[in-house]
Amino acid sequence: MATDRLDRFDRDILQIVQRNCQRTAELIAEEIGLSTSAVQRRLKRLREDGIIRSEIAVVDRKATGTPMVFIVGMEIERDNYDALAKFRVWAERQDHIQQVYYVTGAVDLIAIVTAQDVEHYDDIAALIMAENPQIRRMHTNVVLRDVKLGLFVPLAGGSDADG
C-alpha cells in the first residue's frame, strides 16, 4: 500500500497505535468515529501491507541491567562493495546492536549499541571488528543521558498533524 493511499482514518489509527499499540479497537473506534469492526479491518490491512511493521514493548534499560547506550560511527572499506550487506546480515543477529543507519559524511554506518557497562561495550566492539573485517575504524560516543527516545513517525493529514 502506498502511503498516499492512507486515508484520514488510517492516519488517525496509526497516530494512536504508535503511541500505545495496546489500545483496543473499541477505544480507537470511539476516538476517531468508526465502528470497532472497521478499525479491526483497517488494523489487519495495515499489518498485512507492512505499514505496521512491528508492535513492541519499550523496556527500561536500567531495570534490565543494560543501561548504557553507545553511538558508533563505522568506516567500511571503500573497495569492498558487499561490506554493507554482510554487516547488515551479521548485525541482524546481534541484540545489543539496536539500530544501524547507512549515512553520508565522515562515517559510513551509525549504530546504536546497548551494553551493561563500558567493559561490556568494549567486548561488543571487539566482536564487531573481529567478525566484520570490512570495518576499518569505529568512532564511539557514550550517551550520557537520554533526552528523547522514540520511533514515532509523524503523519501528515492525521488529526495530530500539527501536534
Short mmCIF file of C-alpha atoms in Angstrom, two decimals:
data_model
loop_
_atom_site.label_atom_id
_atom_site.label_comp_id
_atom_site.label_asym_id
_atom_site.label_seq_id
_atom_site.Cartn_x
_atom_site.Cartn_y
_atom_site.Cartn_z
CA MET A 1 0.00 0.00 0.00
CA ALA A 2 1.44 3.37 -0.99
CA THR A 3 1.41 5.97 1.75
CA ASP A 4 -0.63 8.30 -0.49
CA ARG A 5 -3.42 5.71 -0.25
CA LEU A 6 -3.67 6.12 3.52
CA ASP A 7 -6.84 7.99 4.28
CA ARG A 8 -7.57 10.15 7.32
CA PHE A 9 -8.84 7.17 9.34
CA ASP A 10 -5.73 5.10 8.55
CA ARG A 11 -3.54 8.01 9.60
CA ASP A 12 -5.52 8.59 12.79
CA ILE A 13 -5.26 4.88 13.66
CA LEU A 14 -1.50 4.95 13.04
CA GLN A 15 -1.10 8.05 15.23
CA ILE A 16 -2.87 6.26 18.09
CA VAL A 17 -1.18 2.85 17.86
CA GLN A 18 2.28 4.39 17.55
CA ARG A 19 1.81 5.91 20.98
CA ASN A 20 0.14 2.85 22.51
CA CYS A 21 -0.24 -0.36 20.49
CA GLN A 22 -2.32 -1.89 23.27
CA ARG A 23 -5.24 0.47 22.72
CA THR A 24 -8.29 -1.62 21.93
CA ALA A 25 -10.09 -1.35 18.62
CA GLU A 26 -13.14 -0.24 20.61
CA LEU A 27 -11.32 2.74 22.14
CA ILE A 28 -9.73 3.67 18.81
CA ALA A 29 -13.10 3.45 17.07
CA GLU A 30 -14.69 5.71 19.66
CA GLU A 31 -11.87 8.26 19.34
CA ILE A 32 -11.84 8.50 15.53
CA GLY A 33 -15.52 7.92 14.73
CA LEU A 34 -15.53 4.50 13.09
CA SER A 35 -17.07 1.18 14.07
CA THR A 36 -14.96 -1.31 16.00
CA SER A 37 -15.09 -3.79 13.12
CA ALA A 38 -13.91 -1.11 10.65
CA VAL A 39 -10.93 -0.32 12.90
CA GLN A 40 -10.14 -4.04 13.22
CA ARG A 41 -10.24 -4.46 9.41
CA ARG A 42 -8.01 -1.42 8.91
CA LEU A 43 -5.50 -2.60 11.53
CA LYS A 44 -5.39 -6.03 9.87
CA ARG A 45 -4.77 -4.44 6.46
CA LEU A 46 -2.12 -2.05 7.82
CA ARG A 47 -0.28 -5.03 9.33
CA GLU A 48 -0.61 -7.22 6.23
CA ASP A 49 0.57 -4.39 3.96
CA GLY A 50 3.63 -3.83 6.14
CA ILE A 51 2.67 -0.29 7.14
CA ILE A 52 2.65 -1.50 10.75
CA ARG A 53 5.93 -3.42 10.75
CA SER A 54 6.08 -4.44 14.40
CA GLU A 55 4.40 -3.92 17.75
CA ILE A 56 6.85 -4.00 20.63
CA ALA A 57 7.24 -3.28 24.30
CA VAL A 58 9.68 -0.50 25.14
CA VAL A 59 11.70 -1.78 28.09
CA ASP A 60 13.52 0.35 30.66
CA ARG A 61 17.19 -0.48 30.02
CA LYS A 62 18.22 0.40 33.57
CA ALA A 63 15.76 -2.09 35.03
CA THR A 64 17.22 -4.88 32.90
CA GLY A 65 20.90 -4.34 33.65
CA THR A 66 21.79 -2.91 30.24
CA PRO A 67 21.67 0.82 30.95
CA MET A 68 24.38 2.19 28.68
CA VAL A 69 23.99 3.37 25.09
CA PHE A 70 26.78 3.98 22.62
CA ILE A 71 26.51 5.74 19.27
CA VAL A 72 29.07 4.17 17.00
CA GLY A 73 30.25 5.55 13.67
CA MET A 74 31.89 2.95 11.46
CA GLU A 75 34.01 3.32 8.37
CA ILE A 76 33.87 0.49 5.87
CA GLU A 77 36.42 -0.37 3.20
CA ARG A 78 35.66 1.55 0.02
CA ASP A 79 36.62 -1.21 -2.38
CA ASN A 80 34.54 -3.85 -0.58
CA TYR A 81 31.15 -3.44 -2.27
CA ASP A 82 29.37 -6.21 -0.40
CA ALA A 83 30.57 -4.99 3.03
CA LEU A 84 27.30 -3.24 3.82
CA ALA A 85 25.21 -6.31 3.00
CA LYS A 86 27.49 -8.58 5.03
CA PHE A 87 27.37 -6.28 8.03
CA ARG A 88 23.59 -5.89 7.80
CA VAL A 89 23.09 -9.67 7.89
CA TRP A 90 25.52 -10.04 10.79
CA ALA A 91 24.06 -7.11 12.77
CA GLU A 92 20.51 -8.51 12.47
CA ARG A 93 21.58 -11.34 14.79
CA GLN A 94 23.15 -9.06 17.42
CA ASP A 95 20.63 -7.98 20.05
CA HIS A 96 22.91 -5.32 21.53
CA ILE A 97 23.01 -3.56 18.16
CA GLN A 98 19.62 -1.92 18.20
CA GLN A 99 19.73 0.21 15.07
CA VAL A 100 22.07 0.69 12.12
CA TYR A 101 21.94 3.50 9.58
CA TYR A 102 23.87 3.83 6.31
CA VAL A 103 24.78 7.52 6.23
CA THR A 104 26.68 10.21 4.38
CA GLY A 105 29.55 12.11 5.96
CA ALA A 106 32.71 11.14 7.83
CA VAL A 107 31.49 7.60 8.58
CA ASP A 108 29.53 5.07 6.55
CA LEU A 109 27.39 3.49 9.25
CA ILE A 110 25.93 4.71 12.51
CA ALA A 111 24.93 2.06 15.04
CA ILE A 112 23.06 2.36 18.32
CA VAL A 113 24.52 -0.20 20.72
CA THR A 114 23.43 -1.04 24.27
CA ALA A 115 25.68 -2.55 26.91
CA GLN A 116 25.84 -3.28 30.63
CA ASP A 117 28.91 -1.07 31.11
CA VAL A 118 31.99 0.21 29.28
CA GLU A 119 33.78 -3.12 29.58
CA HIS A 120 30.83 -4.92 28.04
CA TYR A 121 30.76 -2.39 25.20
CA ASP A 122 34.49 -2.96 24.67
CA ASP A 123 33.75 -6.69 24.24
CA ILE A 124 30.97 -5.90 21.76
CA ALA A 125 33.24 -3.53 19.83
CA ALA A 126 35.96 -6.17 19.68
CA LEU A 127 33.41 -8.68 18.37
CA ILE A 128 32.20 -6.21 15.73
CA MET A 129 35.75 -5.72 14.48
CA ALA A 130 36.65 -9.43 14.66
CA GLU A 131 33.52 -10.61 12.85
CA ASN A 132 33.48 -7.79 10.28
CA PRO A 133 36.96 -7.22 8.83
CA GLN A 134 35.43 -4.87 6.25
CA ILE A 135 35.00 -2.30 9.05
CA ARG A 136 38.16 -0.18 9.09
CA ARG A 137 37.54 2.05 12.07
CA MET A 138 34.97 2.73 14.77
CA HIS A 139 34.25 6.08 16.43
CA THR A 140 32.30 5.74 19.67
CA ASN A 141 30.22 8.28 21.57
CA VAL A 142 28.89 7.41 25.01
CA VAL A 143 25.34 8.58 25.69
CA LEU A 144 25.36 10.46 28.99
CA ARG A 145 21.60 10.91 29.27
CA ASP A 146 18.55 10.08 27.19
CA VAL A 147 16.99 13.34 26.06
CA LYS A 148 14.33 11.81 23.82
CA LEU A 149 13.67 8.21 22.81
CA GLY A 150 11.18 7.07 20.23
CA LEU A 151 10.41 5.84 16.78
CA PHE A 152 7.17 7.81 16.26
CA VAL A 153 6.61 8.65 12.59
CA PRO A 154 4.65 11.91 12.10
CA LEU A 155 1.84 11.51 9.58
CA ALA A 156 0.64 14.47 7.54
CA GLY A 157 -3.12 14.63 7.35
CA GLY A 158 -3.88 12.84 10.62
CA SER A 159 -5.81 14.59 13.40
CA ASP A 160 -2.47 15.02 15.22
CA ALA A 161 -0.71 16.53 12.15
CA ASP A 162 0.29 19.79 13.81
CA GLY A 163 0.96 18.44 17.29
#
